[in-house]
GROMACS .gro file of C-alpha atoms in nm:
model
  469
    1UNK     CA    1   6.817  -5.551  -1.001
    2UNK     CA    2   6.852  -5.418  -0.648
    3UNK     CA    3   6.773  -5.065  -0.768
    4UNK     CA    4   6.455  -5.185  -0.936
    5UNK     CA    5   6.353  -5.377  -0.625
    6UNK     CA    6   6.403  -5.066  -0.408
    7UNK     CA    7   6.192  -4.854  -0.645
    8UNK     CA    8   5.916  -5.115  -0.647
    9UNK     CA    9   5.916  -5.120  -0.268
   10UNK     CA   10   5.886  -4.738  -0.255
   11UNK     CA   11   5.603  -4.743  -0.506
   12UNK     CA   12   5.417  -5.010  -0.311
   13UNK     CA   13   5.473  -4.813   0.009
   14UNK     CA   14   5.332  -4.488  -0.144
   15UNK     CA   15   5.031  -4.675  -0.277
   16UNK     CA   16   4.975  -4.830   0.062
   17UNK     CA   17   4.995  -4.487   0.230
   18UNK     CA   18   4.745  -4.345  -0.020
   19UNK     CA   19   4.516  -4.642   0.037
   20UNK     CA   20   4.533  -4.593   0.412
   21UNK     CA   21   4.471  -4.219   0.379
   22UNK     CA   22   4.167  -4.276   0.159
   23UNK     CA   23   4.036  -4.547   0.389
   24UNK     CA   24   4.065  -4.321   0.692
   25UNK     CA   25   3.907  -4.025   0.508
   26UNK     CA   26   4.211  -3.798   0.549
   27UNK     CA   27   4.305  -3.702   0.197
   28UNK     CA   28   4.467  -3.364   0.157
   29UNK     CA   29   4.196  -3.235  -0.080
   30UNK     CA   30   3.903  -3.292   0.154
   31UNK     CA   31   4.094  -3.130   0.438
   32UNK     CA   32   4.201  -2.829   0.233
   33UNK     CA   33   4.070  -2.476   0.289
   34UNK     CA   34   3.937  -2.462  -0.066
   35UNK     CA   35   3.730  -2.778  -0.025
   36UNK     CA   36   3.575  -2.661   0.299
   37UNK     CA   37   3.497  -2.322   0.150
   38UNK     CA   38   3.322  -2.497  -0.140
   39UNK     CA   39   3.118  -2.716   0.093
   40UNK     CA   40   3.013  -2.423   0.312
   41UNK     CA   41   2.924  -2.223   0.001
   42UNK     CA   42   2.716  -2.511  -0.139
   43UNK     CA   43   2.538  -2.546   0.195
   44UNK     CA   44   2.457  -2.176   0.194
   45UNK     CA   45   2.297  -2.210  -0.149
   46UNK     CA   46   2.105  -2.523  -0.043
   47UNK     CA   47   1.963  -2.337   0.258
   48UNK     CA   48   1.801  -2.093   0.015
   49UNK     CA   49   1.542  -2.366  -0.050
   50UNK     CA   50   1.388  -2.365   0.302
   51UNK     CA   51   1.428  -1.986   0.302
   52UNK     CA   52   1.213  -1.974  -0.013
   53UNK     CA   53   0.949  -2.184   0.168
   54UNK     CA   54   0.950  -1.924   0.446
   55UNK     CA   55   0.886  -1.650   0.188
   56UNK     CA   56   0.597  -1.853   0.048
   57UNK     CA   57   0.454  -1.884   0.398
   58UNK     CA   58   0.473  -1.508   0.446
   59UNK     CA   59   0.300  -1.450   0.111
   60UNK     CA   60   0.027  -1.698   0.200
   61UNK     CA   61  -0.042  -1.535   0.536
   62UNK     CA   62  -0.037  -1.189   0.375
   63UNK     CA   63  -0.289  -1.301   0.113
   64UNK     CA   64  -0.511  -1.439   0.386
   65UNK     CA   65  -0.503  -1.104   0.563
   66UNK     CA   66  -0.600  -0.925   0.240
   67UNK     CA   67  -0.899  -1.156   0.199
   68UNK     CA   68  -1.014  -1.087   0.554
   69UNK     CA   69  -0.965  -0.710   0.510
   70UNK     CA   70  -1.169  -0.718   0.188
   71UNK     CA   71  -1.450  -0.902   0.367
   72UNK     CA   72  -1.454  -0.645   0.647
   73UNK     CA   73  -1.436  -0.340   0.419
   74UNK     CA   74  -1.716  -0.477   0.204
   75UNK     CA   75  -1.935  -0.469   0.512
   76UNK     CA   76  -1.800  -0.150   0.670
   77UNK     CA   77  -1.732   0.069   0.366
   78UNK     CA   78  -1.472   0.115   0.094
   79UNK     CA   79  -1.322   0.415  -0.086
   80UNK     CA   80  -1.517   0.739  -0.053
   81UNK     CA   81  -1.556   0.947  -0.371
   82UNK     CA   82  -1.783   1.255  -0.368
   83UNK     CA   83  -1.912   1.418  -0.688
   84UNK     CA   84  -2.155   1.708  -0.642
   85UNK     CA   85  -2.384   1.869  -0.566
   86UNK     CA   86  -2.510   1.931  -0.919
   87UNK     CA   87  -2.816   2.136  -1.016
   88UNK     CA   88  -3.041   1.958  -1.266
   89UNK     CA   89  -3.303   2.153  -1.459
   90UNK     CA   90  -3.507   1.998  -1.742
   91UNK     CA   91  -3.570   2.184  -2.065
   92UNK     CA   92  -3.778   2.129  -2.375
   93UNK     CA   93  -3.655   2.063  -2.724
   94UNK     CA   94  -3.880   2.028  -3.025
   95UNK     CA   95  -3.889   1.789  -3.316
   96UNK     CA   96  -4.089   1.840  -3.633
   97UNK     CA   97  -4.228   1.565  -3.851
   98UNK     CA   98  -4.418   1.584  -4.178
   99UNK     CA   99  -4.753   1.405  -4.186
  100UNK     CA  100  -4.972   1.367  -4.500
  101UNK     CA  101  -5.347   1.409  -4.457
  102UNK     CA  102  -5.497   1.147  -4.691
  103UNK     CA  103  -5.833   1.323  -4.709
  104UNK     CA  104  -5.702   1.666  -4.808
  105UNK     CA  105  -5.382   1.536  -4.965
  106UNK     CA  106  -5.198   1.810  -4.778
  107UNK     CA  107  -4.877   1.783  -4.576
  108UNK     CA  108  -4.910   1.884  -4.211
  109UNK     CA  109  -4.611   1.969  -3.990
  110UNK     CA  110  -4.643   1.821  -3.642
  111UNK     CA  111  -4.428   1.965  -3.365
  112UNK     CA  112  -4.350   1.752  -3.058
  113UNK     CA  113  -4.181   1.860  -2.736
  114UNK     CA  114  -3.909   1.637  -2.587
  115UNK     CA  115  -3.777   1.687  -2.233
  116UNK     CA  116  -3.400   1.676  -2.179
  117UNK     CA  117  -3.187   1.769  -1.880
  118UNK     CA  118  -2.925   2.037  -1.825
  119UNK     CA  119  -2.671   2.008  -1.543
  120UNK     CA  120  -2.501   2.303  -1.374
  121UNK     CA  121  -2.210   2.294  -1.128
  122UNK     CA  122  -2.201   2.524  -0.822
  123UNK     CA  123  -2.030   2.863  -0.816
  124UNK     CA  124  -1.865   2.782  -0.482
  125UNK     CA  125  -1.812   2.447  -0.313
  126UNK     CA  126  -1.660   2.432   0.034
  127UNK     CA  127  -1.597   2.120   0.238
  128UNK     CA  128  -1.456   2.056   0.583
  129UNK     CA  129  -1.388   1.689   0.658
  130UNK     CA  130  -1.290   1.521   0.984
  131UNK     CA  131  -1.155   1.168   0.936
  132UNK     CA  132  -1.113   0.948   1.242
  133UNK     CA  133  -0.934   0.616   1.246
  134UNK     CA  134  -1.129   0.318   1.373
  135UNK     CA  135  -0.922   0.020   1.492
  136UNK     CA  136  -1.195  -0.164   1.679
  137UNK     CA  137  -1.288  -0.399   1.396
  138UNK     CA  138  -1.122  -0.738   1.438
  139UNK     CA  139  -1.175  -1.059   1.243
  140UNK     CA  140  -0.985  -1.358   1.385
  141UNK     CA  141  -0.625  -1.251   1.452
  142UNK     CA  142  -0.640  -0.960   1.209
  143UNK     CA  143  -0.702  -0.598   1.304
  144UNK     CA  144  -0.871  -0.403   1.027
  145UNK     CA  145  -0.802  -0.031   1.013
  146UNK     CA  146  -1.096   0.169   0.875
  147UNK     CA  147  -1.226   0.521   0.931
  148UNK     CA  148  -1.530   0.740   0.986
  149UNK     CA  149  -1.552   1.059   0.780
  150UNK     CA  150  -1.768   1.354   0.887
  151UNK     CA  151  -1.812   1.590   0.592
  152UNK     CA  152  -1.964   1.939   0.608
  153UNK     CA  153  -2.055   2.092   0.271
  154UNK     CA  154  -2.168   2.443   0.185
  155UNK     CA  155  -2.168   2.672  -0.117
  156UNK     CA  156  -2.400   2.829  -0.372
  157UNK     CA  157  -2.530   2.823  -0.726
  158UNK     CA  158  -2.553   3.135  -0.942
  159UNK     CA  159  -2.793   3.187  -1.231
  160UNK     CA  160  -2.753   2.887  -1.466
  161UNK     CA  161  -2.575   2.980  -1.787
  162UNK     CA  162  -2.809   2.804  -2.028
  163UNK     CA  163  -2.700   3.025  -2.321
  164UNK     CA  164  -2.371   2.832  -2.345
  165UNK     CA  165  -2.575   2.517  -2.399
  166UNK     CA  166  -2.781   2.679  -2.673
  167UNK     CA  167  -3.102   2.665  -2.466
  168UNK     CA  168  -3.365   2.937  -2.465
  169UNK     CA  169  -3.482   3.058  -2.124
  170UNK     CA  170  -3.847   3.007  -2.211
  171UNK     CA  171  -3.772   2.638  -2.272
  172UNK     CA  172  -3.634   2.588  -1.916
  173UNK     CA  173  -3.870   2.403  -1.682
  174UNK     CA  174  -3.775   2.593  -1.366
  175UNK     CA  175  -4.046   2.429  -1.154
  176UNK     CA  176  -3.894   2.081  -1.198
  177UNK     CA  177  -3.542   2.149  -1.075
  178UNK     CA  178  -3.357   1.906  -0.845
  179UNK     CA  179  -3.018   1.872  -0.679
  180UNK     CA  180  -2.810   1.562  -0.758
  181UNK     CA  181  -2.514   1.408  -0.575
  182UNK     CA  182  -2.312   1.116  -0.707
  183UNK     CA  183  -2.101   0.920  -0.460
  184UNK     CA  184  -1.951   0.581  -0.391
  185UNK     CA  185  -2.058   0.353  -0.107
  186UNK     CA  186  -2.420   0.452  -0.062
  187UNK     CA  187  -2.452   0.173   0.194
  188UNK     CA  188  -2.176   0.324   0.409
  189UNK     CA  189  -2.349   0.662   0.455
  190UNK     CA  190  -2.446   0.687   0.821
  191UNK     CA  191  -2.616   1.028   0.843
  192UNK     CA  192  -2.963   1.164   0.771
  193UNK     CA  193  -2.955   1.293   0.415
  194UNK     CA  194  -3.095   1.642   0.464
  195UNK     CA  195  -2.993   1.949   0.267
  196UNK     CA  196  -3.092   2.311   0.317
  197UNK     CA  197  -3.151   2.521   0.005
  198UNK     CA  198  -3.191   2.887   0.106
  199UNK     CA  199  -3.311   2.768   0.450
  200UNK     CA  200  -3.563   2.525   0.302
  201UNK     CA  201  -3.498   2.160   0.394
  202UNK     CA  202  -3.505   1.878   0.143
  203UNK     CA  203  -3.428   1.508   0.172
  204UNK     CA  204  -3.199   1.308  -0.055
  205UNK     CA  205  -3.328   0.983  -0.198
  206UNK     CA  206  -3.125   0.713  -0.369
  207UNK     CA  207  -3.185   0.657  -0.741
  208UNK     CA  208  -3.075   0.376  -0.967
  209UNK     CA  209  -2.891   0.457  -1.286
  210UNK     CA  210  -2.765   0.204  -1.538
  211UNK     CA  211  -2.401   0.186  -1.647
  212UNK     CA  212  -2.281   0.403  -1.359
  213UNK     CA  213  -2.025   0.294  -1.102
  214UNK     CA  214  -2.131   0.569  -0.861
  215UNK     CA  215  -2.454   0.585  -0.664
  216UNK     CA  216  -2.696   0.873  -0.719
  217UNK     CA  217  -2.882   1.083  -0.461
  218UNK     CA  218  -3.156   1.328  -0.562
  219UNK     CA  219  -3.374   1.580  -0.384
  220UNK     CA  220  -3.743   1.613  -0.456
  221UNK     CA  221  -3.842   1.858  -0.731
  222UNK     CA  222  -3.861   2.230  -0.651
  223UNK     CA  223  -3.922   2.558  -0.830
  224UNK     CA  224  -3.583   2.716  -0.881
  225UNK     CA  225  -3.712   3.069  -0.949
  226UNK     CA  226  -3.934   3.071  -0.642
  227UNK     CA  227  -3.669   2.924  -0.411
  228UNK     CA  228  -3.364   3.115  -0.535
  229UNK     CA  229  -3.353   3.489  -0.470
  230UNK     CA  230  -3.212   3.655  -0.783
  231UNK     CA  231  -3.123   3.307  -0.910
  232UNK     CA  232  -2.877   3.256  -0.621
  233UNK     CA  233  -2.922   2.931  -0.432
  234UNK     CA  234  -2.724   2.862  -0.115
  235UNK     CA  235  -2.683   2.507   0.013
  236UNK     CA  236  -2.537   2.328   0.313
  237UNK     CA  237  -2.553   1.967   0.431
  238UNK     CA  238  -2.361   1.709   0.632
  239UNK     CA  239  -2.267   1.356   0.530
  240UNK     CA  240  -2.113   1.088   0.748
  241UNK     CA  241  -1.937   0.790   0.592
  242UNK     CA  242  -1.788   0.463   0.708
  243UNK     CA  243  -1.501   0.401   0.474
  244UNK     CA  244  -1.153   0.265   0.413
  245UNK     CA  245  -0.848   0.330   0.199
  246UNK     CA  246  -0.920   0.680   0.059
  247UNK     CA  247  -1.132   0.998   0.056
  248UNK     CA  248  -1.153   1.187  -0.272
  249UNK     CA  249  -1.349   1.471  -0.433
  250UNK     CA  250  -1.422   1.600  -0.783
  251UNK     CA  251  -1.380   1.980  -0.806
  252UNK     CA  252  -1.719   2.072  -0.953
  253UNK     CA  253  -1.726   2.418  -0.796
  254UNK     CA  254  -1.611   2.714  -0.997
  255UNK     CA  255  -1.408   2.766  -0.682
  256UNK     CA  256  -1.360   2.445  -0.482
  257UNK     CA  257  -1.205   2.457  -0.135
  258UNK     CA  258  -1.145   2.139   0.064
  259UNK     CA  259  -1.005   2.120   0.418
  260UNK     CA  260  -0.922   1.781   0.566
  261UNK     CA  261  -0.816   1.689   0.921
  262UNK     CA  262  -0.740   1.342   1.049
  263UNK     CA  263  -0.565   1.144   1.321
  264UNK     CA  264  -0.421   0.916   1.050
  265UNK     CA  265  -0.041   0.946   1.063
  266UNK     CA  266   0.047   0.810   0.719
  267UNK     CA  267  -0.150   0.987   0.443
  268UNK     CA  268  -0.067   0.991   0.075
  269UNK     CA  269  -0.197   1.299  -0.108
  270UNK     CA  270  -0.281   1.198  -0.460
  271UNK     CA  271  -0.495   1.274  -0.760
  272UNK     CA  272  -0.512   1.547  -1.021
  273UNK     CA  273  -0.449   1.838  -0.782
  274UNK     CA  274  -0.186   1.883  -0.510
  275UNK     CA  275  -0.256   1.997  -0.156
  276UNK     CA  276  -0.146   2.345  -0.046
  277UNK     CA  277   0.217   2.314   0.070
  278UNK     CA  278   0.198   2.617   0.300
  279UNK     CA  279  -0.081   2.472   0.515
  280UNK     CA  280  -0.017   2.098   0.476
  281UNK     CA  281   0.119   1.925   0.785
  282UNK     CA  282   0.183   1.560   0.875
  283UNK     CA  283   0.291   1.423   1.214
  284UNK     CA  284   0.258   1.109   1.422
  285UNK     CA  285  -0.065   1.259   1.561
  286UNK     CA  286  -0.231   1.301   1.223
  287UNK     CA  287  -0.242   1.539   0.927
  288UNK     CA  288  -0.406   1.852   0.793
  289UNK     CA  289  -0.441   1.939   0.424
  290UNK     CA  290  -0.611   2.211   0.218
  291UNK     CA  291  -0.695   2.232  -0.151
  292UNK     CA  292  -0.818   2.527  -0.355
  293UNK     CA  293  -0.907   2.460  -0.719
  294UNK     CA  294  -1.030   2.727  -0.957
  295UNK     CA  295  -1.227   2.662  -1.274
  296UNK     CA  296  -0.924   2.766  -1.481
  297UNK     CA  297  -0.726   2.483  -1.317
  298UNK     CA  298  -0.949   2.207  -1.458
  299UNK     CA  299  -1.028   2.126  -1.821
  300UNK     CA  300  -1.407   2.101  -1.805
  301UNK     CA  301  -1.690   2.358  -1.810
  302UNK     CA  302  -1.957   2.444  -1.554
  303UNK     CA  303  -2.259   2.316  -1.748
  304UNK     CA  304  -2.354   2.008  -1.947
  305UNK     CA  305  -2.659   1.894  -2.142
  306UNK     CA  306  -2.791   1.542  -2.177
  307UNK     CA  307  -2.621   1.360  -1.889
  308UNK     CA  308  -2.370   1.407  -1.609
  309UNK     CA  309  -2.019   1.350  -1.745
  310UNK     CA  310  -1.777   1.100  -1.596
  311UNK     CA  311  -1.511   1.319  -1.433
  312UNK     CA  312  -1.356   1.064  -1.193
  313UNK     CA  313  -1.017   1.105  -1.362
  314UNK     CA  314  -1.005   1.461  -1.217
  315UNK     CA  315  -1.055   1.349  -0.857
  316UNK     CA  316  -0.811   1.436  -0.579
  317UNK     CA  317  -0.778   1.368  -0.210
  318UNK     CA  318  -0.600   1.149   0.039
  319UNK     CA  319  -0.517   0.782   0.045
  320UNK     CA  320  -0.493   0.655   0.402
  321UNK     CA  321  -0.224   0.391   0.402
  322UNK     CA  322  -0.025   0.171   0.633
  323UNK     CA  323   0.336   0.250   0.540
  324UNK     CA  324   0.461  -0.102   0.616
  325UNK     CA  325   0.231  -0.366   0.766
  326UNK     CA  326   0.358  -0.665   0.962
  327UNK     CA  327   0.372  -0.896   0.659
  328UNK     CA  328   0.565  -0.644   0.453
  329UNK     CA  329   0.810  -0.611   0.741
  330UNK     CA  330   0.843  -0.990   0.764
  331UNK     CA  331   0.899  -1.010   0.390
  332UNK     CA  332   1.168  -0.743   0.402
  333UNK     CA  333   1.336  -0.921   0.694
  334UNK     CA  334   1.338  -1.255   0.508
  335UNK     CA  335   1.510  -1.094   0.210
  336UNK     CA  336   1.814  -1.047   0.433
  337UNK     CA  337   1.816  -1.419   0.522
  338UNK     CA  338   2.088  -1.502   0.271
  339UNK     CA  339   2.303  -1.222   0.414
  340UNK     CA  340   2.256  -1.345   0.773
  341UNK     CA  341   2.336  -1.707   0.686
  342UNK     CA  342   2.635  -1.611   0.473
  343UNK     CA  343   2.789  -1.379   0.733
  344UNK     CA  344   2.730  -1.625   1.018
  345UNK     CA  345   2.898  -1.906   0.824
  346UNK     CA  346   3.181  -1.668   0.738
  347UNK     CA  347   3.239  -1.587   1.106
  348UNK     CA  348   3.255  -1.956   1.197
  349UNK     CA  349   3.482  -2.027   0.900
  350UNK     CA  350   3.724  -1.751   1.000
  351UNK     CA  351   3.731  -1.877   1.360
  352UNK     CA  352   3.791  -2.228   1.225
  353UNK     CA  353   4.072  -2.107   0.998
  354UNK     CA  354   4.252  -1.890   1.252
  355UNK     CA  355   4.232  -2.128   1.550
  356UNK     CA  356   4.267  -2.461   1.363
  357UNK     CA  357   3.929  -2.582   1.493
  358UNK     CA  358   3.751  -2.852   1.294
  359UNK     CA  359   3.378  -2.778   1.237
  360UNK     CA  360   3.185  -3.051   1.057
  361UNK     CA  361   2.950  -2.968   0.768
  362UNK     CA  362   2.662  -3.118   0.972
  363UNK     CA  363   2.725  -2.858   1.241
  364UNK     CA  364   2.712  -2.583   0.977
  365UNK     CA  365   2.376  -2.729   0.865
  366UNK     CA  366   2.234  -2.710   1.219
  367UNK     CA  367   2.348  -2.347   1.246
  368UNK     CA  368   2.183  -2.261   0.914
  369UNK     CA  369   1.852  -2.423   1.009
  370UNK     CA  370   1.854  -2.233   1.339
  371UNK     CA  371   1.894  -1.906   1.145
  372UNK     CA  372   1.600  -1.997   0.919
  373UNK     CA  373   1.385  -2.077   1.224
  374UNK     CA  374   1.419  -1.709   1.315
  375UNK     CA  375   1.180  -1.614   1.033
  376UNK     CA  376   0.914  -1.873   1.117
  377UNK     CA  377   0.923  -1.757   1.478
  378UNK     CA  378   0.905  -1.396   1.364
  379UNK     CA  379   0.594  -1.430   1.149
  380UNK     CA  380   0.409  -1.655   1.395
  381UNK     CA  381   0.471  -1.424   1.692
  382UNK     CA  382   0.398  -1.110   1.488
  383UNK     CA  383   0.043  -1.231   1.414
  384UNK     CA  384  -0.031  -1.222   1.787
  385UNK     CA  385   0.170  -0.914   1.888
  386UNK     CA  386   0.367  -0.628   1.732
  387UNK     CA  387   0.648  -0.677   1.482
  388UNK     CA  388   0.902  -0.512   1.713
  389UNK     CA  389   0.824  -0.743   2.005
  390UNK     CA  390   0.823  -1.049   1.780
  391UNK     CA  391   1.158  -0.947   1.629
  392UNK     CA  392   1.309  -0.909   1.977
  393UNK     CA  393   1.179  -1.247   2.101
  394UNK     CA  394   1.280  -1.436   1.786
  395UNK     CA  395   1.631  -1.284   1.773
  396UNK     CA  396   1.698  -1.355   2.144
  397UNK     CA  397   1.579  -1.715   2.104
  398UNK     CA  398   1.789  -1.786   1.793
  399UNK     CA  399   2.103  -1.607   1.916
  400UNK     CA  400   2.079  -1.791   2.249
  401UNK     CA  401   2.046  -2.127   2.072
  402UNK     CA  402   2.344  -2.058   1.844
  403UNK     CA  403   2.564  -1.936   2.131
  404UNK     CA  404   2.492  -2.248   2.340
  405UNK     CA  405   2.554  -2.474   2.039
  406UNK     CA  406   2.879  -2.287   1.965
  407UNK     CA  407   3.009  -2.357   2.315
  408UNK     CA  408   2.987  -2.730   2.250
  409UNK     CA  409   3.142  -2.696   1.904
  410UNK     CA  410   3.429  -2.460   1.981
  411UNK     CA  411   3.501  -2.591   2.334
  412UNK     CA  412   3.544  -2.238   2.464
  413UNK     CA  413   3.329  -1.944   2.577
  414UNK     CA  414   3.532  -1.664   2.420
  415UNK     CA  415   3.430  -1.722   2.059
  416UNK     CA  416   3.060  -1.800   2.126
  417UNK     CA  417   3.027  -1.469   2.311
  418UNK     CA  418   3.183  -1.291   2.013
  419UNK     CA  419   2.946  -1.475   1.776
  420UNK     CA  420   2.645  -1.376   1.990
  421UNK     CA  421   2.752  -1.011   1.989
  422UNK     CA  422   2.806  -1.019   1.612
  423UNK     CA  423   2.461  -1.172   1.548
  424UNK     CA  424   2.298  -0.922   1.784
  425UNK     CA  425   2.463  -0.636   1.594
  426UNK     CA  426   2.359  -0.788   1.260
  427UNK     CA  427   1.994  -0.835   1.361
  428UNK     CA  428   1.986  -0.481   1.504
  429UNK     CA  429   2.127  -0.346   1.179
  430UNK     CA  430   1.862  -0.529   0.974
  431UNK     CA  431   1.583  -0.409   1.206
  432UNK     CA  432   1.692  -0.047   1.160
  433UNK     CA  433   1.692  -0.090   0.781
  434UNK     CA  434   1.340  -0.240   0.788
  435UNK     CA  435   1.206   0.057   0.987
  436UNK     CA  436   1.359   0.313   0.755
  437UNK     CA  437   1.179   0.421   0.440
  438UNK     CA  438   1.359   0.697   0.254
  439UNK     CA  439   1.709   0.610   0.379
  440UNK     CA  440   1.693   0.230   0.381
  441UNK     CA  441   1.910   0.189   0.070
  442UNK     CA  442   2.167   0.442   0.189
  443UNK     CA  443   2.202   0.296   0.539
  444UNK     CA  444   2.205  -0.061   0.403
  445UNK     CA  445   2.482   0.017   0.153
  446UNK     CA  446   2.697   0.188   0.415
  447UNK     CA  447   2.642  -0.099   0.660
  448UNK     CA  448   2.739  -0.365   0.405
  449UNK     CA  449   3.048  -0.164   0.313
  450UNK     CA  450   3.155  -0.157   0.680
  451UNK     CA  451   3.090  -0.532   0.718
  452UNK     CA  452   3.301  -0.606   0.412
  453UNK     CA  453   3.581  -0.391   0.552
  454UNK     CA  454   3.573  -0.578   0.884
  455UNK     CA  455   3.587  -0.915   0.707
  456UNK     CA  456   3.884  -0.802   0.500
  457UNK     CA  457   4.059  -0.675   0.813
  458UNK     CA  458   4.017  -0.991   1.023
  459UNK     CA  459   4.103  -1.224   0.734
  460UNK     CA  460   4.418  -1.042   0.624
  461UNK     CA  461   4.661  -1.268   0.818
  462UNK     CA  462   4.513  -1.602   0.714
  463UNK     CA  463   4.745  -1.808   0.494
  464UNK     CA  464   4.499  -1.914   0.225
  465UNK     CA  465   4.774  -2.104   0.037
  466UNK     CA  466   4.806  -2.349   0.326
  467UNK     CA  467   4.608  -2.655   0.221
  468UNK     CA  468   4.533  -2.775   0.573
  469UNK     CA  469   4.366  -2.601   0.860
   0.00000   0.00000   0.00000
């Protein structure tokens, strides 16, 4: 009986201790390392929700900028595509119809002439273009980068090869020839449209053509035989465009040579034909590029009958791009938000584990929200200054806030200084990755590998099997 009474007393005592421990919130599970790791991990995942809202904000502001840029470029000028000049000469074809004369009961053959057009590309086409960046256009808080293109054209036409089109020379209407140019953005042309043909001046006039995405310019009619000595017709003219995004040409010359100079530091050479590697140069002051295309390099002939063909798929030139604008940089920075939050929490958790310091989950939450505020500060300041300056201001503000908060949490200055240095190094590392283009993945992978190694090194002496901190 006494033994049973002693056991009952022990049982009641253990239950009482458990009740007291639960009432005071000091159960072994909730104070274990595993439980705290789970709570910190869950908090990290929860903080992805406000981080996603930040990404939505960046996307919204970026879309707003695109709308403003489109409005400005619609007024200033868009992509420049030049197709020409093209020599147009009409010719006659004949159709025969049988007509019955009811009086004589005889069949009479009537022959009618129909006028069609033949189009001939130049023997040589040379162009020298100067493209200058214009950053003066501003709408609200957005700077719109556009350009002015000064284009100098010259070349010549040889005797039109009408035999390949199956046309007889006596059917050619030489006195009704004209020169045609097709181009985009007629409204953005800012020069007088004069052209010299063998030292005789002509004016271009705009024409409307249905089902054509390009605008058409034509000279007045002239007599090709009278104007061209031995059928050779030299031409030269200048065109000045306001444009944006790209400058491209279609190689209609039997030999087409294009030379392009610009103060734009980030070109992208694209299209059907590549620029000459031996003369191409790109620097932070601008670029120079040359193209030389022969008729054997392109799969279309020098003459057409009926209408001008659509050859825009054979265009080439330069796309003038911004490598990474401020919103792209903000977006790339926000993608590292999970890494910054995770590593910051890991640093605090290691300090907590090694030095037996109790950090409440609410304090982790405040730290996480401060890290997310970095990105809202970054995008808002960037819109009124440069990305680099905004990044510096936002990082100093957030690191300063976290260091001061850490002093009150950790009750010492040694660890907050270490945390500030670690965050400064982390933000610097991310900034370097954002600025890199070709080596971003390589540098990022190496950096993450080093960070993982440091975490493994500093956590090697922690007794993870010890339930309490």
